[in-house]
mmCIF file of C-alpha atoms in Angstrom:
data_model
loop_
_atom_site.group_PDB
_atom_site.id
_atom_site.type_symbol
_atom_site.label_atom_id
_atom_site.label_comp_id
_atom_site.label_asym_id
_atom_site.label_seq_id
_atom_site.Cartn_x
_atom_site.Cartn_y
_atom_site.Cartn_z
ATOM 1 C CA MET A 4 2.993 15.769 19.125
ATOM 2 C CA GLU A 5 2.900 13.327 21.845
ATOM 3 C CA MET A 6 2.623 9.880 20.797
ATOM 4 C CA LYS A 7 0.905 9.005 23.728
ATOM 5 C CA LEU A 8 -1.892 8.408 21.065
ATOM 6 C CA LEU A 9 -0.003 5.299 19.893
ATOM 7 C CA GLU A 10 0.465 4.075 23.344
ATOM 8 C CA GLU A 11 -3.231 4.331 24.184
ATOM 9 C CA ARG A 12 -4.228 2.464 21.243
ATOM 10 C CA ILE A 13 -2.012 -0.361 22.193
ATOM 11 C CA MET A 14 -3.395 -0.386 25.591
ATOM 12 C CA ARG A 15 -6.908 -0.423 24.131
ATOM 13 C CA ASP A 16 -6.572 -2.790 21.081
ATOM 14 C CA GLY A 17 -3.139 -4.489 21.540
ATOM 15 C CA GLN A 18 -3.212 -8.108 22.442
ATOM 16 C CA VAL A 19 -0.570 -10.052 24.077
ATOM 17 C CA ARG A 20 0.260 -13.411 22.895
ATOM 18 C CA PRO A 21 2.800 -16.298 23.978
ATOM 19 C CA GLY A 22 6.273 -15.875 22.728
ATOM 20 C CA ASN A 23 6.251 -12.156 23.434
ATOM 21 C CA VAL A 24 4.061 -11.272 20.643
ATOM 22 C CA LEU A 25 2.096 -8.173 20.538
ATOM 23 C CA LYS A 26 -0.786 -8.199 18.021
ATOM 24 C CA VAL A 27 -1.971 -4.801 16.709
ATOM 25 C CA ASP A 28 -3.723 -6.334 13.806
ATOM 26 C CA CYS A 29 -7.125 -4.271 14.100
ATOM 27 C CA PHE A 30 -5.182 -1.090 13.432
ATOM 28 C CA LEU A 31 -1.707 -1.224 12.268
ATOM 29 C CA ASN A 32 -0.875 -4.301 10.049
ATOM 30 C CA HIS A 33 -3.888 -6.271 9.011
ATOM 31 C CA GLN A 34 -6.722 -3.690 9.408
ATOM 32 C CA LEU A 35 -5.272 -0.368 9.146
ATOM 33 C CA ASP A 36 -6.716 2.790 11.062
ATOM 34 C CA VAL A 37 -5.745 5.514 8.186
ATOM 35 C CA GLU A 38 -6.134 8.475 10.341
ATOM 36 C CA LEU A 39 -3.917 7.159 13.047
ATOM 37 C CA LEU A 40 -1.307 6.371 10.339
ATOM 38 C CA ASP A 41 -1.377 9.950 9.370
ATOM 39 C CA GLN A 42 -0.498 11.153 12.568
ATOM 40 C CA ILE A 43 2.363 8.863 12.849
ATOM 41 C CA GLY A 44 3.663 9.986 9.508
ATOM 42 C CA ALA A 45 3.367 13.591 10.776
ATOM 43 C CA GLU A 46 5.105 12.661 13.864
ATOM 44 C CA PHE A 47 7.856 11.089 11.813
ATOM 45 C CA TYR A 48 8.146 14.255 9.832
ATOM 46 C CA ARG A 49 8.475 16.289 12.760
ATOM 47 C CA ILE A 50 11.348 14.074 14.458
ATOM 48 C CA PHE A 51 13.105 13.609 11.072
ATOM 49 C CA LYS A 52 12.543 16.777 8.913
ATOM 50 C CA GLU A 53 15.974 18.369 9.152
ATOM 51 C CA ASP A 54 17.700 15.114 8.432
ATOM 52 C CA GLY A 55 18.084 15.751 4.570
ATOM 53 C CA ILE A 56 15.767 12.613 3.722
ATOM 54 C CA ASN A 57 15.210 12.305 0.047
ATOM 55 C CA LYS A 58 13.509 8.903 -0.099
ATOM 56 C CA ILE A 59 11.543 6.729 2.497
ATOM 57 C CA LEU A 60 12.890 2.884 2.611
ATOM 58 C CA THR A 61 10.598 0.222 4.192
ATOM 59 C CA ILE A 62 9.742 -3.597 3.654
ATOM 60 C CA GLU A 63 6.563 -5.000 2.507
ATOM 61 C CA ALA A 64 4.061 -5.497 3.654
ATOM 62 C CA SER A 65 3.333 -3.974 7.078
ATOM 63 C CA GLY A 66 5.960 -1.185 6.322
ATOM 64 C CA ILE A 67 4.188 0.286 3.102
ATOM 65 C CA ALA A 68 0.887 1.956 4.737
ATOM 66 C CA ILE A 69 3.388 3.622 7.570
ATOM 67 C CA ALA A 70 5.719 4.770 4.640
ATOM 68 C CA CYS A 71 3.204 6.338 2.431
ATOM 69 C CA MET A 72 1.564 8.372 5.049
ATOM 70 C CA THR A 73 4.752 9.535 6.101
ATOM 71 C CA ALA A 74 5.917 10.244 2.534
ATOM 72 C CA ARG A 75 3.191 12.619 2.127
ATOM 73 C CA HIS A 76 4.508 14.953 4.675
ATOM 74 C CA PHE A 77 7.847 14.675 3.065
ATOM 75 C CA ASN A 78 6.964 14.747 -0.285
ATOM 76 C CA VAL A 79 9.465 12.035 -1.383
ATOM 77 C CA PRO A 80 9.036 8.580 -2.832
ATOM 78 C CA VAL A 81 8.769 5.471 -1.022
ATOM 79 C CA VAL A 82 10.820 2.336 -2.060
ATOM 80 C CA PHE A 83 9.923 -0.884 -0.569
ATOM 81 C CA ALA A 84 12.168 -4.241 -0.237
ATOM 82 C CA LYS A 85 10.339 -7.319 -1.463
ATOM 83 C CA LYS A 86 10.014 -10.443 0.062
ATOM 84 C CA ALA A 87 8.628 -13.041 -2.339
ATOM 85 C CA LYS A 88 10.476 -13.748 -5.491
ATOM 86 C CA SER A 89 8.348 -13.065 -8.558
ATOM 87 C CA LYS A 90 8.575 -13.252 -12.235
ATOM 88 C CA ASN A 91 8.455 -9.585 -12.489
ATOM 89 C CA ILE A 92 11.680 -8.689 -11.073
ATOM 90 C CA ASP A 93 14.248 -8.622 -13.730
ATOM 91 C CA GLY A 94 17.568 -6.773 -13.947
ATOM 92 C CA ASP A 95 19.981 -5.997 -11.120
ATOM 93 C CA VAL A 96 18.715 -6.096 -7.351
ATOM 94 C CA TYR A 97 20.271 -5.622 -4.018
ATOM 95 C CA THR A 98 19.399 -8.739 -1.816
ATOM 96 C CA SER A 99 19.924 -9.565 1.794
ATOM 97 C CA THR A 100 19.036 -12.581 3.978
ATOM 98 C CA VAL A 101 16.873 -12.171 6.906
ATOM 99 C CA HIS A 102 15.686 -14.562 9.663
ATOM 100 C CA SER A 103 12.244 -13.998 10.830
ATOM 101 C CA TYR A 104 10.508 -14.643 13.846
ATOM 102 C CA THR A 105 7.187 -14.325 12.363
ATOM 103 C CA TYR A 106 7.785 -17.054 9.566
ATOM 104 C CA GLY A 107 10.048 -18.943 11.647
ATOM 105 C CA ARG A 108 12.698 -19.187 8.734
ATOM 106 C CA ASP A 109 15.165 -17.272 6.598
ATOM 107 C CA TYR A 110 13.918 -15.260 3.739
ATOM 108 C CA ASP A 111 15.601 -12.944 1.211
ATOM 109 C CA ILE A 112 14.769 -9.525 0.760
ATOM 110 C CA THR A 113 15.385 -7.525 -2.626
ATOM 111 C CA LEU A 114 15.279 -4.253 -4.040
ATOM 112 C CA ALA A 115 15.842 -3.167 -7.746
ATOM 113 C CA GLN A 116 19.237 -1.212 -7.848
ATOM 114 C CA LYS A 117 17.669 1.339 -9.865
ATOM 115 C CA PHE A 118 15.790 2.778 -7.034
ATOM 116 C CA LEU A 119 18.666 3.233 -4.505
ATOM 117 C CA GLY A 120 21.995 4.785 -4.792
ATOM 118 C CA PRO A 121 24.936 7.049 -3.349
ATOM 119 C CA GLN A 122 22.647 10.244 -3.867
ATOM 120 C CA ASP A 123 19.987 8.993 -1.476
ATOM 121 C CA ARG A 124 19.701 9.734 2.091
ATOM 122 C CA VAL A 125 16.909 7.597 3.268
ATOM 123 C CA LEU A 126 14.573 7.242 6.303
ATOM 124 C CA ILE A 127 14.076 3.649 7.059
ATOM 125 C CA LEU A 128 10.652 2.855 8.579
ATOM 126 C CA ASP A 129 9.043 -0.176 9.802
ATOM 127 C CA ASP A 130 5.915 -1.039 12.131
ATOM 128 C CA PHE A 131 7.989 -3.071 14.678
ATOM 129 C CA LEU A 132 11.515 -3.417 15.862
ATOM 130 C CA ALA A 133 12.254 -6.467 17.919
ATOM 131 C CA ASN A 134 15.622 -8.457 17.280
ATOM 132 C CA GLY A 135 16.403 -6.088 14.189
ATOM 133 C CA LYS A 136 16.766 -8.858 11.574
ATOM 134 C CA ALA A 137 14.561 -7.157 9.185
ATOM 135 C CA MET A 138 16.059 -3.720 10.023
ATOM 136 C CA ASN A 139 19.757 -5.301 9.547
ATOM 137 C CA GLY A 140 18.540 -6.479 6.058
ATOM 138 C CA LEU A 141 17.395 -3.125 5.238
ATOM 139 C CA LEU A 142 20.754 -1.464 6.460
ATOM 140 C CA ASP A 143 22.683 -4.254 4.387
ATOM 141 C CA ILE A 144 20.986 -2.997 1.270
ATOM 142 C CA CYS A 145 21.700 0.606 2.006
ATOM 143 C CA ARG A 146 25.268 -0.094 2.350
ATOM 144 C CA GLN A 147 25.535 -2.081 -0.712
ATOM 145 C CA ALA A 148 23.645 1.139 -2.544
ATOM 146 C CA GLY A 149 25.930 3.441 -1.130
ATOM 147 C CA ALA A 150 22.818 5.265 0.255
ATOM 148 C CA SER A 151 23.266 7.098 3.596
ATOM 149 C CA VAL A 152 20.717 6.560 6.426
ATOM 150 C CA GLY A 153 19.234 9.956 7.643
ATOM 151 C CA GLY A 154 17.263 8.126 10.421
ATOM 152 C CA ILE A 155 15.403 5.255 11.412
ATOM 153 C CA GLY A 156 11.474 5.534 12.509
ATOM 154 C CA ILE A 157 9.778 2.636 14.303
ATOM 155 C CA CYS A 158 6.196 2.687 15.444
ATOM 156 C CA ILE A 159 6.557 -0.191 18.140
ATOM 157 C CA GLU A 160 9.964 -1.107 19.473
ATOM 158 C CA LYS A 161 9.962 -4.116 21.886
ATOM 159 C CA GLY A 162 12.478 -2.573 24.411
ATOM 160 C CA PHE A 163 13.032 -6.022 25.946
ATOM 161 C CA GLN A 164 14.631 -7.377 22.723
ATOM 162 C CA PRO A 165 18.053 -6.401 21.398
ATOM 163 C CA GLY A 166 17.372 -4.645 18.154
ATOM 164 C CA GLY A 167 16.973 -1.125 19.420
ATOM 165 C CA ALA A 168 20.003 -1.085 21.589
ATOM 166 C CA GLU A 169 22.082 -2.338 18.758
ATOM 167 C CA ILE A 170 20.955 0.076 16.210
ATOM 168 C CA ARG A 171 21.482 3.117 18.857
ATOM 169 C CA ALA A 172 25.075 1.524 19.791
ATOM 170 C CA GLU A 173 25.862 1.637 15.719
ATOM 171 C CA GLY A 174 25.263 5.469 16.114
ATOM 172 C CA TYR A 175 21.846 5.546 14.069
ATOM 173 C CA LYS A 176 19.227 8.033 14.939
ATOM 174 C CA LEU A 177 16.658 5.686 15.762
ATOM 175 C CA ALA A 178 13.120 7.147 17.133
ATOM 176 C CA SER A 179 10.717 4.576 18.432
ATOM 177 C CA LEU A 180 7.141 6.131 18.867
ATOM 178 C CA ALA A 181 6.168 3.547 21.205
ATOM 179 C CA ILE A 182 8.712 1.528 23.232
ATOM 180 C CA VAL A 183 7.194 -1.589 25.189
ATOM 181 C CA GLU A 184 9.356 -2.285 28.130
ATOM 182 C CA SER A 185 7.564 -5.591 29.160
ATOM 183 C CA MET A 186 4.506 -7.649 28.553
ATOM 184 C CA GLY A 187 2.850 -9.707 31.107
ATOM 185 C CA ASP A 188 1.096 -13.157 30.737
ATOM 186 C CA ASN A 189 -1.943 -11.367 32.102
ATOM 187 C CA GLY A 190 -1.933 -8.959 29.073
ATOM 188 C CA GLU A 191 -0.556 -6.029 30.898
ATOM 189 C CA ILE A 192 1.968 -3.834 28.798
ATOM 190 C CA CYS A 193 4.469 -1.413 30.106
ATOM 191 C CA PHE A 194 6.055 1.249 28.298
ATOM 192 C CA ARG A 195 9.246 3.134 28.437
ATOM 193 C CA GLU A 196 9.436 6.721 27.768
ATOM 194 C CA PRO A 197 10.447 7.324 24.365
ATOM 195 C CA GLU A 198 13.548 9.717 23.524
ATOM 196 C CA PHE A 199 11.889 12.020 20.710
ATOM 197 C CA MET B 4 -10.829 14.766 -12.637
ATOM 198 C CA GLU B 5 -9.359 13.264 -15.903
ATOM 199 C CA MET B 6 -7.214 10.232 -15.385
ATOM 200 C CA LYS B 7 -5.101 11.278 -18.350
ATOM 201 C CA LEU B 8 -2.513 11.613 -15.706
ATOM 202 C CA LEU B 9 -2.057 7.677 -15.066
ATOM 203 C CA GLU B 10 -2.021 7.197 -18.903
ATOM 204 C CA GLU B 11 0.768 9.777 -19.436
ATOM 205 C CA ARG B 12 2.734 8.384 -16.573
ATOM 206 C CA ILE B 13 2.518 4.775 -18.014
ATOM 207 C CA MET B 14 3.499 6.103 -21.347
ATOM 208 C CA ARG B 15 6.397 8.033 -19.706
ATOM 209 C CA ASP B 16 7.390 5.401 -17.257
ATOM 210 C CA GLY B 17 5.649 2.019 -17.954
ATOM 211 C CA GLN B 18 8.200 -0.801 -19.716
ATOM 212 C CA VAL B 19 6.597 -3.246 -21.821
ATOM 213 C CA ARG B 20 8.181 -6.708 -21.140
ATOM 214 C CA PRO B 21 7.577 -10.273 -23.045
ATOM 215 C CA GLY B 22 4.742 -12.057 -21.890
ATOM 216 C CA ASN B 23 2.156 -9.110 -21.887
ATOM 217 C CA VAL B 24 3.864 -7.683 -18.813
ATOM 218 C CA LEU B 25 3.759 -4.065 -18.059
ATOM 219 C CA LYS B 26 6.275 -2.856 -15.626
ATOM 220 C CA VAL B 27 5.238 0.322 -13.607
ATOM 221 C CA ASP B 28 7.809 -0.399 -10.930
ATOM 222 C CA CYS B 29 9.174 3.145 -10.569
ATOM 223 C CA PHE B 30 5.650 4.689 -9.572
ATOM 224 C CA LEU B 31 3.202 2.283 -8.899
ATOM 225 C CA ASN B 32 4.377 -1.050 -7.197
ATOM 226 C CA HIS B 33 8.142 -1.082 -6.006
ATOM 227 C CA GLN B 34 8.902 2.652 -5.876
ATOM 228 C CA LEU B 35 5.992 4.592 -5.154
ATOM 229 C CA ASP B 36 4.876 8.208 -6.129
ATOM 230 C CA VAL B 37 2.819 9.263 -3.292
ATOM 231 C CA GLU B 38 1.289 12.347 -4.929
ATOM 232 C CA LEU B 39 0.311 10.409 -7.924
ATOM 233 C CA LEU B 40 -1.247 7.678 -5.541
ATOM 234 C CA ASP B 41 -2.971 10.423 -3.724
ATOM 235 C CA GLN B 42 -4.590 11.756 -6.974
ATOM 236 C CA ILE B 43 -5.779 8.212 -7.858
ATOM 237 C CA GLY B 44 -7.239 8.148 -4.226
ATOM 238 C CA ALA B 45 -9.149 11.179 -4.869
ATOM 239 C CA GLU B 46 -10.338 9.850 -8.094
ATOM 240 C CA PHE B 47 -11.703 6.694 -6.511
ATOM 241 C CA TYR B 48 -13.242 8.595 -3.898
ATOM 242 C CA ARG B 49 -15.014 10.625 -6.809
ATOM 243 C CA ILE B 50 -16.247 7.702 -8.412
ATOM 244 C CA PHE B 51 -17.378 5.687 -5.641
ATOM 245 C CA LYS B 52 -18.220 8.166 -2.984
ATOM 246 C CA GLU B 53 -22.206 7.655 -3.342
ATOM 247 C CA ASP B 54 -21.767 3.963 -2.987
ATOM 248 C CA GLY B 55 -22.238 3.409 0.528
ATOM 249 C CA ILE B 56 -18.504 2.263 1.341
ATOM 250 C CA ASN B 57 -17.453 1.585 5.090
ATOM 251 C CA LYS B 58 -14.444 -0.279 4.166
ATOM 252 C CA ILE B 59 -11.573 -0.734 1.762
ATOM 253 C CA LEU B 60 -10.503 -4.183 0.631
ATOM 254 C CA THR B 61 -7.369 -4.768 -1.041
ATOM 255 C CA ILE B 62 -4.434 -7.466 -1.278
ATOM 256 C CA GLU B 63 -0.723 -7.335 -0.167
ATOM 257 C CA ALA B 64 1.410 -5.874 -0.999
ATOM 258 C CA SER B 65 0.750 -3.495 -4.266
ATOM 259 C CA GLY B 66 -2.832 -2.825 -3.369
ATOM 260 C CA ILE B 67 -1.812 -1.280 0.009
ATOM 261 C CA ALA B 68 -0.596 2.161 -0.819
ATOM 262 C CA ILE B 69 -3.401 2.615 -2.933
ATOM 263 C CA ALA B 70 -5.910 1.774 -0.434
ATOM 264 C CA CYS B 71 -4.547 3.860 2.013
ATOM 265 C CA MET B 72 -4.581 7.074 -0.064
ATOM 266 C CA THR B 73 -7.996 6.253 -1.234
ATOM 267 C CA ALA B 74 -8.930 5.373 2.558
ATOM 268 C CA ARG B 75 -7.656 8.952 3.555
ATOM 269 C CA HIS B 76 -10.705 10.643 1.382
ATOM 270 C CA PHE B 77 -13.286 8.133 2.584
ATOM 271 C CA ASN B 78 -12.025 7.975 6.122
ATOM 272 C CA VAL B 79 -12.843 4.368 6.436
ATOM 273 C CA PRO B 80 -10.452 1.517 7.555
ATOM 274 C CA VAL B 81 -8.345 -0.568 5.180
ATOM 275 C CA VAL B 82 -8.208 -4.314 5.405
ATOM 276 C CA PHE B 83 -5.863 -6.332 3.159
ATOM 277 C CA ALA B 84 -5.704 -10.174 2.459
ATOM 278 C CA LYS B 85 -2.273 -11.665 3.277
ATOM 279 C CA LYS B 86 -0.494 -13.886 0.809
ATOM 280 C CA ALA B 87 2.221 -15.645 3.242
ATOM 281 C CA LYS B 88 1.332 -17.868 6.086
ATOM 282 C CA SER B 89 2.927 -16.362 9.253
ATOM 283 C CA LYS B 90 2.651 -17.950 12.850
ATOM 284 C CA ASN B 91 1.022 -14.554 13.765
ATOM 285 C CA ILE B 92 -2.277 -15.267 12.459
ATOM 286 C CA ASP B 93 -4.399 -17.189 14.874
ATOM 287 C CA GLY B 94 -7.961 -17.592 15.357
ATOM 288 C CA ASP B 95 -10.664 -17.738 12.365
ATOM 289 C CA VAL B 96 -9.621 -16.608 8.779
ATOM 290 C CA TYR B 97 -11.312 -16.368 5.380
ATOM 291 C CA THR B 98 -9.369 -18.259 2.693
ATOM 292 C CA SER B 99 -9.300 -18.399 -0.926
ATOM 293 C CA THR B 100 -6.964 -19.781 -3.546
ATOM 294 C CA VAL B 101 -5.418 -17.703 -6.188
ATOM 295 C CA HIS B 102 -3.397 -18.576 -9.480
ATOM 296 C CA SER B 103 -0.823 -15.977 -10.017
ATOM 297 C CA TYR B 104 0.770 -15.315 -13.373
ATOM 298 C CA THR B 105 3.345 -13.077 -11.568
ATOM 299 C CA TYR B 106 4.469 -15.936 -9.314
ATOM 300 C CA GLY B 107 3.709 -18.757 -11.531
ATOM 301 C CA ARG B 108 1.817 -20.898 -9.125
ATOM 302 C CA ASP B 109 -1.154 -21.140 -6.793
ATOM 303 C CA TYR B 110 -1.179 -19.542 -3.331
ATOM 304 C CA ASP B 111 -3.574 -18.844 -0.387
ATOM 305 C CA ILE B 112 -4.841 -15.578 0.502
ATOM 306 C CA THR B 113 -6.345 -15.283 4.173
ATOM 307 C CA LEU B 114 -8.219 -12.423 5.991
ATOM 308 C CA ALA B 115 -9.029 -12.554 9.758
ATOM 309 C CA GLN B 116 -12.691 -13.181 10.071
ATOM 310 C CA LYS B 117 -13.329 -10.462 12.505
ATOM 311 C CA PHE B 118 -12.356 -7.681 10.065
ATOM 312 C CA LEU B 119 -15.056 -8.466 7.576
ATOM 313 C CA GLY B 120 -18.666 -9.107 8.006
ATOM 314 C CA PRO B 121 -22.339 -8.678 6.787
ATOM 315 C CA GLN B 122 -22.289 -5.299 8.094
ATOM 316 C CA ASP B 123 -19.709 -4.053 5.582
ATOM 317 C CA ARG B 124 -19.920 -2.710 2.247
ATOM 318 C CA VAL B 125 -16.488 -2.678 0.479
ATOM 319 C CA LEU B 126 -14.577 -0.980 -2.069
ATOM 320 C CA ILE B 127 -12.239 -3.404 -3.171
ATOM 321 C CA LEU B 128 -9.143 -1.969 -4.817
ATOM 322 C CA ASP B 129 -5.972 -3.286 -6.571
ATOM 323 C CA ASP B 130 -3.080 -1.840 -9.009
ATOM 324 C CA PHE B 131 -3.727 -4.382 -11.665
ATOM 325 C CA LEU B 132 -6.484 -6.203 -13.327
ATOM 326 C CA ALA B 133 -5.594 -8.937 -15.895
ATOM 327 C CA ASN B 134 -7.054 -12.163 -15.694
ATOM 328 C CA GLY B 135 -8.856 -11.551 -12.495
ATOM 329 C CA LYS B 136 -7.582 -14.405 -10.476
ATOM 330 C CA ALA B 137 -6.586 -12.195 -7.369
ATOM 331 C CA MET B 138 -9.777 -10.361 -7.837
ATOM 332 C CA ASN B 139 -11.831 -13.444 -7.477
ATOM 333 C CA GLY B 140 -10.150 -14.572 -4.585
ATOM 334 C CA LEU B 141 -11.203 -11.221 -2.801
ATOM 335 C CA LEU B 142 -14.787 -11.418 -4.297
ATOM 336 C CA ASP B 143 -14.732 -14.905 -2.678
ATOM 337 C CA ILE B 144 -13.728 -13.817 0.520
ATOM 338 C CA CYS B 145 -16.366 -11.086 0.290
ATOM 339 C CA ARG B 146 -19.001 -13.671 -0.382
ATOM 340 C CA GLN B 147 -17.764 -15.904 2.851
ATOM 341 C CA ALA B 148 -17.860 -12.824 5.092
ATOM 342 C CA GLY B 149 -21.339 -11.978 3.817
ATOM 343 C CA ALA B 150 -19.932 -8.449 2.845
ATOM 344 C CA SER B 151 -21.303 -6.556 -0.134
ATOM 345 C CA VAL B 152 -19.217 -5.202 -2.750
ATOM 346 C CA GLY B 153 -19.980 -1.384 -3.383
ATOM 347 C CA GLY B 154 -17.362 -1.210 -6.127
ATOM 348 C CA ILE B 155 -14.301 -2.225 -7.476
ATOM 349 C CA GLY B 156 -11.362 0.018 -8.326
ATOM 350 C CA ILE B 157 -8.551 -0.836 -10.437
ATOM 351 C CA CYS B 158 -5.585 1.543 -11.523
ATOM 352 C CA ILE B 159 -4.478 -0.369 -14.653
ATOM 353 C CA GLU B 160 -6.631 -3.022 -16.590
ATOM 354 C CA LYS B 161 -5.290 -5.048 -19.294
ATOM 355 C CA GLY B 162 -8.193 -4.577 -21.491
ATOM 356 C CA PHE B 163 -6.963 -7.514 -23.830
ATOM 357 C CA GLN B 164 -7.311 -10.157 -21.022
ATOM 358 C CA PRO B 165 -10.623 -11.568 -19.772
ATOM 359 C CA GLY B 166 -10.824 -10.268 -15.973
ATOM 360 C CA GLY B 167 -12.476 -6.999 -16.582
ATOM 361 C CA ALA B 168 -15.050 -8.235 -18.998
ATOM 362 C CA GLU B 169 -15.814 -10.971 -16.626
ATOM 363 C CA ILE B 170 -16.341 -8.782 -13.609
ATOM 364 C CA ARG B 171 -18.646 -6.381 -15.679
ATOM 365 C CA ALA B 172 -20.698 -9.377 -16.908
ATOM 366 C CA GLU B 173 -21.319 -10.200 -13.112
ATOM 367 C CA GLY B 174 -22.821 -6.898 -12.414
ATOM 368 C CA TYR B 175 -20.086 -4.996 -10.618
ATOM 369 C CA LYS B 176 -19.179 -1.560 -10.681
ATOM 370 C CA LEU B 177 -15.700 -1.889 -12.007
ATOM 371 C CA ALA B 178 -14.031 1.489 -12.519
ATOM 372 C CA SER B 179 -10.355 1.019 -14.227
ATOM 373 C CA LEU B 180 -8.564 4.399 -14.351
ATOM 374 C CA ALA B 181 -6.432 3.250 -17.316
ATOM 375 C CA ILE B 182 -7.391 0.306 -19.551
ATOM 376 C CA VAL B 183 -4.527 -0.833 -21.839
ATOM 377 C CA GLU B 184 -6.088 -1.977 -24.994
ATOM 378 C CA SER B 185 -2.763 -3.374 -26.655
ATOM 379 C CA MET B 186 0.885 -3.329 -25.930
ATOM 380 C CA GLY B 187 3.295 -3.907 -28.880
ATOM 381 C CA ASP B 188 6.634 -5.548 -28.939
ATOM 382 C CA ASN B 189 8.160 -2.213 -29.972
ATOM 383 C CA GLY B 190 6.863 -0.939 -26.611
ATOM 384 C CA GLU B 191 4.146 1.073 -27.731
ATOM 385 C CA ILE B 192 1.048 1.058 -25.455
ATOM 386 C CA CYS B 193 -2.610 1.876 -26.511
ATOM 387 C CA PHE B 194 -5.163 2.770 -24.216
ATOM 388 C CA ARG B 195 -9.104 2.396 -24.271
ATOM 389 C CA GLU B 196 -11.247 5.181 -23.172
ATOM 390 C CA PRO B 197 -12.264 4.423 -19.414
ATOM 391 C CA GLU B 198 -16.048 4.422 -18.344
ATOM 392 C CA PHE B 199 -16.060 6.860 -15.593
#
């Protein structure tokens, strides 16, 4: 299924902000359009269903909804890396450090070791891919766990930032449903043709 | 549909930890069993479908999966209150302060004002209800927004802590799918019969 649906939604409801920020908070990561997310999930299933996926990995909080709606189609568990330290995480965890443009600082992500291991072949999902810092943190956790990465699915890639190119160069199967080629000061958004 | 399914899963996979902590991280809030979440969503729909719900409100991150799977049945948007301050929240927000047992400190929750208003009748969902601090924060945000609360749905209520009783005393329709009456040092979990 064409993901023109997501491009059209971005054109209709997305807002360009200074600093190359694309706000999609009214349908993707603050208010959630669950019907659109379900179609996104079906599209990720169409792209990755032959890749031997037995688990979906994401990061809180914006990735969770996407991961759940996709997991319904795959019928596999979701695990998500946590950003905040809580008293409730005991035992052994994988940890990686991420620099966040959104938060303007480094933060650690953690995943309980019991939830990821060499028997796992994951589909990593997230809402955005820009510089790739969060994604590199998730890939680092997969390496620590000995898990293989069957694919990476992104809703919106900022094609003018280096994360996507770097991940493709490393040989991962990366499918971005919408790739923003440029965002103008006048609010104009141009898309690149997606691969899948 | 009987939510004995959730009680049984808690008995099978839940772990009692010191300080009245019930860990359900392998199926509810770190690793997610999406099929179980879908059944939880169907159950919340069964209970609240006549209550005029036009939006589901929750809090990141553990509430998001539950909210999405429930929203599928209602066919309404999900909005979630955010815990961390990010550079990406501009404009007007509702704010409330919550004391967290999990994090051992106070934190603020925020919701963009454009996503909640007097036209909304919300179903508030979360994974746990214990002291009710997070829930009180969400109710405070509803009051600020002028939104009405059609119902409150909780997966696991700790019946030995005061949150549930207080919320019922305030007249809200509160449905908890599993109510833990007591948790023993030996790991034993006893349930109270749920209302709905």
